[in-house]
Amino acid sequence: AQTVTQSQPEMSVQEAETVTLSCTYDTSESDYYLFWYKQPPSRQMILVIRQEAYKQQNATENRFSVNFQKAAKSFSLKISDSQLGDAAMYFCAYTWETSGSRLTFGEGTQLTVNP
Amino acid sequence: DVKVTQSSRYLVKRTGEKVFLECVQDMDHENMFWYRQDPGLGLRLIYFSYDVKMKEKGDIPEGYSVSREKKERFSLILESASTNQTSMYLCASSLKGSGNQPQHFGDGTRLSIL
């Protein structure tokens, strides 16, 4: 069974600092995709970044980057120069090639940004 | 921009009632999904649909059913609501294709069953 685990229920960071959110997953699939979604208090889920498993290069989107360790089945999110607007619940999610895009989510990490 | 609209932001119902949660998307997406979000559990898939009149069970389908009569609309039905179905419900849609098609989410319905 495919599972996604986020071991940090809560994290905090000072504004302008860097924070890393952890995610591990378990799968027997060879073709799969990993995502980080952000859910602010408004409740709108927003896609932050995605990674194709066949790509060795780590994905980046502005201040957001991932550290994808395929052998270790680890997919962490690094937020650089943290801003107050980054405060949200962050979910790691996984899907595989033949899944029809259905997502399996982790438990979530609540990120607080301190001014 | 893709717009996924859920009919209610907050809903309060009584035990035993039949409850309908409606979701409409405006981007002609083939795939639609219903998730349930609970603290400490993340989002869990209830049902999904690849096409009109087609449905597939997700990870926690018990106590729920769905209906997709039109491509843009996907309804979640609680046949006889129970207190353990108090939760946040999120609808999503995506294009048909490989697994890398991102899902677009609605704002969620916070459902309370009394």
PDB file of C-alpha atoms in Angstrom:
ATOM      1  CA  ALA A   1       0.000   0.000   0.000  1.00  0.00           C
ATOM      2  CA  GLN A   2       1.144   3.493  -0.770  1.00  0.00           C
ATOM      3  CA  THR A   3       1.601   5.661   2.290  1.00  0.00           C
ATOM      4  CA  VAL A   4       2.866   9.170   2.928  1.00  0.00           C
ATOM      5  CA  THR A   5       4.231  10.242   6.325  1.00  0.00           C
ATOM      6  CA  GLN A   6       4.899  13.718   7.644  1.00  0.00           C
ATOM      7  CA  SER A   7       6.554  13.348  11.023  1.00  0.00           C
ATOM      8  CA  GLN A   8       6.407  17.021  12.032  1.00  0.00           C
ATOM      9  CA  PRO A   9       2.880  18.061  13.055  1.00  0.00           C
ATOM     10  CA  GLU A  10       4.082  21.623  13.725  1.00  0.00           C
ATOM     11  CA  MET A  11       7.055  23.731  12.714  1.00  0.00           C
ATOM     12  CA  SER A  12       7.962  27.366  13.255  1.00  0.00           C
ATOM     13  CA  VAL A  13      10.426  29.689  11.559  1.00  0.00           C
ATOM     14  CA  GLN A  14      11.513  33.286  11.906  1.00  0.00           C
ATOM     15  CA  GLU A  15      10.668  35.607   9.075  1.00  0.00           C
ATOM     16  CA  ALA A  16      13.472  35.657   6.445  1.00  0.00           C
ATOM     17  CA  GLU A  17      14.919  32.374   7.729  1.00  0.00           C
ATOM     18  CA  THR A  18      14.896  28.952   6.043  1.00  0.00           C
ATOM     19  CA  VAL A  19      12.812  25.983   7.104  1.00  0.00           C
ATOM     20  CA  THR A  20      12.629  22.399   5.888  1.00  0.00           C
ATOM     21  CA  LEU A  21       9.515  20.243   6.093  1.00  0.00           C
ATOM     22  CA  SER A  22       9.978  16.471   5.985  1.00  0.00           C
ATOM     23  CA  CYS A  23       8.046  13.841   4.061  1.00  0.00           C
ATOM     24  CA  THR A  24       8.650  10.157   3.486  1.00  0.00           C
ATOM     25  CA  TYR A  25       6.626   7.788   1.344  1.00  0.00           C
ATOM     26  CA  ASP A  26       6.335   4.116   0.653  1.00  0.00           C
ATOM     27  CA  THR A  27       5.585   2.699  -2.780  1.00  0.00           C
ATOM     28  CA  SER A  28       6.287  -0.244  -5.039  1.00  0.00           C
ATOM     29  CA  GLU A  29       5.563   1.800  -8.162  1.00  0.00           C
ATOM     30  CA  SER A  30       8.341   2.894 -10.496  1.00  0.00           C
ATOM     31  CA  ASP A  31       6.527   5.805 -12.171  1.00  0.00           C
ATOM     32  CA  TYR A  32       5.123   8.258  -9.677  1.00  0.00           C
ATOM     33  CA  TYR A  33       4.798  11.927  -8.805  1.00  0.00           C
ATOM     34  CA  LEU A  34       5.182  13.859  -5.589  1.00  0.00           C
ATOM     35  CA  PHE A  35       3.568  17.144  -4.615  1.00  0.00           C
ATOM     36  CA  TRP A  36       3.562  19.728  -1.880  1.00  0.00           C
ATOM     37  CA  TYR A  37       0.283  21.557  -1.321  1.00  0.00           C
ATOM     38  CA  LYS A  38      -0.273  24.568   0.925  1.00  0.00           C
ATOM     39  CA  GLN A  39      -3.526  25.237   2.771  1.00  0.00           C
ATOM     40  CA  PRO A  40      -3.729  28.717   4.344  1.00  0.00           C
ATOM     41  CA  PRO A  41      -6.483  29.667   6.793  1.00  0.00           C
ATOM     42  CA  SER A  42      -8.691  30.507   3.811  1.00  0.00           C
ATOM     43  CA  ARG A  43      -8.781  26.707   3.224  1.00  0.00           C
ATOM     44  CA  GLN A  44      -7.929  26.938  -0.476  1.00  0.00           C
ATOM     45  CA  MET A  45      -5.447  24.163  -1.313  1.00  0.00           C
ATOM     46  CA  ILE A  46      -2.666  25.565  -3.465  1.00  0.00           C
ATOM     47  CA  LEU A  47      -0.081  23.533  -5.360  1.00  0.00           C
ATOM     48  CA  VAL A  48       3.386  24.644  -4.265  1.00  0.00           C
ATOM     49  CA  ILE A  49       5.682  22.318  -6.180  1.00  0.00           C
ATOM     50  CA  ARG A  50       5.759  18.916  -7.876  1.00  0.00           C
ATOM     51  CA  GLN A  51       8.424  16.367  -8.714  1.00  0.00           C
ATOM     52  CA  GLU A  52       8.418  13.574 -11.264  1.00  0.00           C
ATOM     53  CA  ALA A  53      10.156  10.493  -9.873  1.00  0.00           C
ATOM     54  CA  TYR A  54      12.035   9.854 -13.106  1.00  0.00           C
ATOM     55  CA  LYS A  55      13.730  13.257 -12.888  1.00  0.00           C
ATOM     56  CA  GLN A  56      16.926  13.308 -10.866  1.00  0.00           C
ATOM     57  CA  GLN A  57      17.016  17.089 -10.691  1.00  0.00           C
ATOM     58  CA  ASN A  58      15.246  18.575  -7.691  1.00  0.00           C
ATOM     59  CA  ALA A  59      12.294  20.819  -8.527  1.00  0.00           C
ATOM     60  CA  THR A  60      12.402  24.502  -7.589  1.00  0.00           C
ATOM     61  CA  GLU A  61       9.781  27.254  -7.655  1.00  0.00           C
ATOM     62  CA  ASN A  62      11.154  30.620  -6.569  1.00  0.00           C
ATOM     63  CA  ARG A  63      11.743  30.367  -2.789  1.00  0.00           C
ATOM     64  CA  PHE A  64      10.502  26.769  -2.658  1.00  0.00           C
ATOM     65  CA  SER A  65      12.683  23.786  -3.461  1.00  0.00           C
ATOM     66  CA  VAL A  66      12.645  20.083  -2.748  1.00  0.00           C
ATOM     67  CA  ASN A  67      15.250  17.540  -1.754  1.00  0.00           C
ATOM     68  CA  PHE A  68      14.145  14.363  -3.511  1.00  0.00           C
ATOM     69  CA  GLN A  69      16.005  11.277  -2.303  1.00  0.00           C
ATOM     70  CA  LYS A  70      14.506   8.435  -4.351  1.00  0.00           C
ATOM     71  CA  ALA A  71      16.401   5.572  -2.731  1.00  0.00           C
ATOM     72  CA  ALA A  72      15.480   6.780   0.735  1.00  0.00           C
ATOM     73  CA  LYS A  73      11.903   7.598  -0.385  1.00  0.00           C
ATOM     74  CA  SER A  74      12.219  11.050   1.055  1.00  0.00           C
ATOM     75  CA  PHE A  75      10.769  14.290  -0.323  1.00  0.00           C
ATOM     76  CA  SER A  76      11.426  17.337   1.842  1.00  0.00           C
ATOM     77  CA  LEU A  77      10.357  20.918   1.139  1.00  0.00           C
ATOM     78  CA  LYS A  78      12.699  23.830   1.778  1.00  0.00           C
ATOM     79  CA  ILE A  79      11.294  27.321   2.103  1.00  0.00           C
ATOM     80  CA  SER A  80      13.907  30.050   1.860  1.00  0.00           C
ATOM     81  CA  ASP A  81      13.505  33.643   3.029  1.00  0.00           C
ATOM     82  CA  SER A  82      10.281  32.745   4.842  1.00  0.00           C
ATOM     83  CA  GLN A  83       7.482  35.281   4.670  1.00  0.00           C
ATOM     84  CA  LEU A  84       4.450  35.809   6.890  1.00  0.00           C
ATOM     85  CA  GLY A  85       2.260  34.668   4.008  1.00  0.00           C
ATOM     86  CA  ASP A  86       3.941  31.255   4.064  1.00  0.00           C
ATOM     87  CA  ALA A  87       2.144  30.421   7.307  1.00  0.00           C
ATOM     88  CA  ALA A  88      -0.180  27.536   6.459  1.00  0.00           C
ATOM     89  CA  MET A  89      -0.743  23.819   6.693  1.00  0.00           C
ATOM     90  CA  TYR A  90       1.529  22.003   4.258  1.00  0.00           C
ATOM     91  CA  PHE A  91       0.636  18.615   2.822  1.00  0.00           C
ATOM     92  CA  CYS A  92       2.912  16.206   1.033  1.00  0.00           C
ATOM     93  CA  ALA A  93       1.081  14.070  -1.544  1.00  0.00           C
ATOM     94  CA  TYR A  94       1.812  11.214  -3.904  1.00  0.00           C
ATOM     95  CA  THR A  95       0.278   9.696  -7.002  1.00  0.00           C
ATOM     96  CA  TRP A  96       1.408   7.086  -9.490  1.00  0.00           C
ATOM     97  CA  GLU A  97       1.265   6.825 -13.234  1.00  0.00           C
ATOM     98  CA  THR A  98      -1.743   4.517 -13.509  1.00  0.00           C
ATOM     99  CA  SER A  99      -3.702   5.973 -10.607  1.00  0.00           C
ATOM    100  CA  GLY A 100      -5.787   8.411 -12.611  1.00  0.00           C
ATOM    101  CA  SER A 101      -4.313  11.269 -10.600  1.00  0.00           C
ATOM    102  CA  ARG A 102      -5.811  10.173  -7.281  1.00  0.00           C
ATOM    103  CA  LEU A 103      -3.685  11.565  -4.447  1.00  0.00           C
ATOM    104  CA  THR A 104      -2.486  10.013  -1.204  1.00  0.00           C
ATOM    105  CA  PHE A 105      -1.752  12.688   1.382  1.00  0.00           C
ATOM    106  CA  GLY A 106       0.416  12.896   4.457  1.00  0.00           C
ATOM    107  CA  GLU A 107      -0.902  14.077   7.804  1.00  0.00           C
ATOM    108  CA  GLY A 108       0.162  17.678   7.285  1.00  0.00           C
ATOM    109  CA  THR A 109       2.614  20.080   8.945  1.00  0.00           C
ATOM    110  CA  GLN A 110       1.361  23.352  10.423  1.00  0.00           C
ATOM    111  CA  LEU A 111       3.941  26.045   9.706  1.00  0.00           C
ATOM    112  CA  THR A 112       4.056  29.205  11.816  1.00  0.00           C
ATOM    113  CA  VAL A 113       6.132  32.178  10.668  1.00  0.00           C
ATOM    114  CA  ASN A 114       7.208  34.493  13.475  1.00  0.00           C
ATOM    115  CA  PRO A 115       7.852  38.174  12.718  1.00  0.00           C
TER     116      PRO A 115
ATOM    117  CA  ASP B   1      -8.036  30.063 -13.831  1.00  0.00           C
ATOM    118  CA  VAL B   2      -9.756  26.840 -12.857  1.00  0.00           C
ATOM    119  CA  LYS B   3     -12.677  27.379 -10.559  1.00  0.00           C
ATOM    120  CA  VAL B   4     -13.978  24.602  -8.338  1.00  0.00           C
ATOM    121  CA  THR B   5     -17.042  25.696  -6.432  1.00  0.00           C
ATOM    122  CA  GLN B   6     -18.524  23.886  -3.457  1.00  0.00           C
ATOM    123  CA  SER B   7     -22.107  24.815  -2.723  1.00  0.00           C
ATOM    124  CA  SER B   8     -21.733  25.454   1.016  1.00  0.00           C
ATOM    125  CA  ARG B   9     -18.858  26.662   3.150  1.00  0.00           C
ATOM    126  CA  TYR B  10     -20.525  25.579   6.391  1.00  0.00           C
ATOM    127  CA  LEU B  11     -23.337  23.086   6.869  1.00  0.00           C
ATOM    128  CA  VAL B  12     -25.095  21.769   9.960  1.00  0.00           C
ATOM    129  CA  LYS B  13     -27.297  18.688   9.723  1.00  0.00           C
ATOM    130  CA  ARG B  14     -28.889  16.203  12.082  1.00  0.00           C
ATOM    131  CA  THR B  15     -28.151  12.528  12.588  1.00  0.00           C
ATOM    132  CA  GLY B  16     -30.052  10.360  10.124  1.00  0.00           C
ATOM    133  CA  GLU B  17     -30.585  13.105   7.546  1.00  0.00           C
ATOM    134  CA  LYS B  18     -29.696  12.594   3.893  1.00  0.00           C
ATOM    135  CA  VAL B  19     -27.023  15.164   3.046  1.00  0.00           C
ATOM    136  CA  PHE B  20     -25.924  16.379  -0.371  1.00  0.00           C
ATOM    137  CA  LEU B  21     -22.624  18.169  -0.945  1.00  0.00           C
ATOM    138  CA  GLU B  22     -22.346  19.698  -4.398  1.00  0.00           C
ATOM    139  CA  CYS B  23     -19.248  20.516  -6.414  1.00  0.00           C
ATOM    140  CA  VAL B  24     -19.013  22.244  -9.798  1.00  0.00           C
ATOM    141  CA  GLN B  25     -15.915  22.883 -11.913  1.00  0.00           C
ATOM    142  CA  ASP B  26     -15.719  25.186 -14.908  1.00  0.00           C
ATOM    143  CA  MET B  27     -12.691  23.858 -16.804  1.00  0.00           C
ATOM    144  CA  ASP B  28     -14.112  20.780 -18.527  1.00  0.00           C
ATOM    145  CA  HIS B  29     -11.966  18.470 -16.392  1.00  0.00           C
ATOM    146  CA  GLU B  30     -12.577  14.761 -16.775  1.00  0.00           C
ATOM    147  CA  ASN B  31     -11.488  13.773 -13.258  1.00  0.00           C
ATOM    148  CA  MET B  32     -13.271  14.789 -10.081  1.00  0.00           C
ATOM    149  CA  PHE B  33     -12.558  13.790  -6.493  1.00  0.00           C
ATOM    150  CA  TRP B  34     -14.049  13.991  -3.011  1.00  0.00           C
ATOM    151  CA  TYR B  35     -11.721  14.039   0.008  1.00  0.00           C
ATOM    152  CA  ARG B  36     -12.344  14.204   3.703  1.00  0.00           C
ATOM    153  CA  GLN B  37      -9.922  16.217   5.876  1.00  0.00           C
ATOM    154  CA  ASP B  38      -9.487  15.488   9.591  1.00  0.00           C
ATOM    155  CA  PRO B  39      -6.808  16.825  11.992  1.00  0.00           C
ATOM    156  CA  GLY B  40      -3.824  14.506  12.194  1.00  0.00           C
ATOM    157  CA  LEU B  41      -5.075  12.379   9.319  1.00  0.00           C
ATOM    158  CA  GLY B  42      -4.570  14.681   6.365  1.00  0.00           C
ATOM    159  CA  LEU B  43      -6.882  14.242   3.387  1.00  0.00           C
ATOM    160  CA  ARG B  44      -8.381  10.878   2.586  1.00  0.00           C
ATOM    161  CA  LEU B  45     -10.038   9.970  -0.708  1.00  0.00           C
ATOM    162  CA  ILE B  46     -13.713   9.020  -0.500  1.00  0.00           C
ATOM    163  CA  TYR B  47     -14.729   8.616  -4.150  1.00  0.00           C
ATOM    164  CA  PHE B  48     -13.544   9.758  -7.536  1.00  0.00           C
ATOM    165  CA  SER B  49     -14.849   9.835 -11.081  1.00  0.00           C
ATOM    166  CA  TYR B  50     -13.170   9.726 -14.492  1.00  0.00           C
ATOM    167  CA  ASP B  51     -16.234  10.503 -16.546  1.00  0.00           C
ATOM    168  CA  VAL B  52     -19.953  11.110 -16.492  1.00  0.00           C
ATOM    169  CA  LYS B  53     -21.897   8.349 -14.712  1.00  0.00           C
ATOM    170  CA  MET B  54     -18.641   6.693 -13.722  1.00  0.00           C
ATOM    171  CA  LYS B  55     -17.385   6.336 -10.139  1.00  0.00           C
ATOM    172  CA  GLU B  56     -14.625   4.572  -8.264  1.00  0.00           C
ATOM    173  CA  LYS B  57     -14.269   3.942  -4.538  1.00  0.00           C
ATOM    174  CA  GLY B  58     -11.430   5.609  -2.756  1.00  0.00           C
ATOM    175  CA  ASP B  59      -9.909   4.698   0.580  1.00  0.00           C
ATOM    176  CA  ILE B  60     -12.905   5.444   2.848  1.00  0.00           C
ATOM    177  CA  PRO B  61     -16.158   5.040   0.856  1.00  0.00           C
ATOM    178  CA  GLU B  62     -18.264   3.526   3.645  1.00  0.00           C
ATOM    179  CA  GLY B  63     -21.313   5.616   4.457  1.00  0.00           C
ATOM    180  CA  TYR B  64     -21.012   7.716   1.300  1.00  0.00           C
ATOM    181  CA  SER B  65     -22.195   7.587  -2.299  1.00  0.00           C
ATOM    182  CA  VAL B  66     -21.649   9.893  -5.263  1.00  0.00           C
ATOM    183  CA  SER B  67     -23.394  11.031  -8.401  1.00  0.00           C
ATOM    184  CA  ARG B  68     -22.000  12.452 -11.625  1.00  0.00           C
ATOM    185  CA  GLU B  69     -24.802  13.122 -14.081  1.00  0.00           C
ATOM    186  CA  LYS B  70     -23.001  15.978 -15.830  1.00  0.00           C
ATOM    187  CA  LYS B  71     -19.308  16.401 -16.512  1.00  0.00           C
ATOM    188  CA  GLU B  72     -18.978  19.594 -14.494  1.00  0.00           C
ATOM    189  CA  ARG B  73     -20.857  18.435 -11.388  1.00  0.00           C
ATOM    190  CA  PHE B  74     -19.902  15.823  -8.800  1.00  0.00           C
ATOM    191  CA  SER B  75     -22.124  15.285  -5.777  1.00  0.00           C
ATOM    192  CA  LEU B  76     -21.270  13.562  -2.511  1.00  0.00           C
ATOM    193  CA  ILE B  77     -24.189  11.975  -0.665  1.00  0.00           C
ATOM    194  CA  LEU B  78     -24.390  10.946   2.960  1.00  0.00           C
ATOM    195  CA  GLU B  79     -27.330   8.545   2.882  1.00  0.00           C
ATOM    196  CA  SER B  80     -27.939   8.665   6.648  1.00  0.00           C
ATOM    197  CA  ALA B  81     -25.633  11.144   8.328  1.00  0.00           C
ATOM    198  CA  SER B  82     -23.843  10.112  11.507  1.00  0.00           C
ATOM    199  CA  THR B  83     -21.805  12.146  13.995  1.00  0.00           C
ATOM    200  CA  ASN B  84     -18.554  10.478  12.880  1.00  0.00           C
ATOM    201  CA  GLN B  85     -19.051  12.114   9.484  1.00  0.00           C
ATOM    202  CA  THR B  86     -18.513  15.547  11.002  1.00  0.00           C
ATOM    203  CA  SER B  87     -15.518  16.777   9.039  1.00  0.00           C
ATOM    204  CA  MET B  88     -14.174  19.081   6.335  1.00  0.00           C
ATOM    205  CA  TYR B  89     -14.986  17.896   2.815  1.00  0.00           C
ATOM    206  CA  LEU B  90     -12.904  18.992  -0.160  1.00  0.00           C
ATOM    207  CA  CYS B  91     -13.743  18.565  -3.821  1.00  0.00           C
ATOM    208  CA  ALA B  92     -11.087  18.609  -6.544  1.00  0.00           C
ATOM    209  CA  SER B  93     -10.819  18.234 -10.299  1.00  0.00           C
ATOM    210  CA  SER B  94      -8.058  17.536 -12.797  1.00  0.00           C
ATOM    211  CA  LEU B  95      -7.475  16.846 -16.450  1.00  0.00           C
ATOM    212  CA  LYS B  96      -7.432  13.270 -17.653  1.00  0.00           C
ATOM    213  CA  GLY B  97      -3.965  11.942 -18.295  1.00  0.00           C
ATOM    214  CA  SER B  98      -0.905  10.779 -16.472  1.00  0.00           C
ATOM    215  CA  GLY B  99      -0.494  11.113 -12.759  1.00  0.00           C
ATOM    216  CA  ASN B 100       1.239  14.463 -12.968  1.00  0.00           C
ATOM    217  CA  GLN B 101      -1.918  16.398 -13.737  1.00  0.00           C
ATOM    218  CA  PRO B 102      -2.350  18.708 -10.730  1.00  0.00           C
ATOM    219  CA  GLN B 103      -5.621  18.748  -8.865  1.00  0.00           C
ATOM    220  CA  HIS B 104      -7.528  21.975  -8.353  1.00  0.00           C
ATOM    221  CA  PHE B 105      -9.460  22.222  -5.108  1.00  0.00           C
ATOM    222  CA  GLY B 106     -12.586  23.957  -3.899  1.00  0.00           C
ATOM    223  CA  ASP B 107     -12.675  25.921  -0.648  1.00  0.00           C
ATOM    224  CA  GLY B 108     -14.140  23.038   1.325  1.00  0.00           C
ATOM    225  CA  THR B 109     -17.379  22.443   3.197  1.00  0.00           C
ATOM    226  CA  ARG B 110     -17.171  22.185   6.965  1.00  0.00           C
ATOM    227  CA  LEU B 111     -19.967  19.766   7.838  1.00  0.00           C
ATOM    228  CA  SER B 112     -21.266  19.291  11.376  1.00  0.00           C
ATOM    229  CA  ILE B 113     -23.625  16.429  12.168  1.00  0.00           C
ATOM    230  CA  LEU B 114     -25.508  16.941  15.436  1.00  0.00           C
TER     231      LEU B 114
END
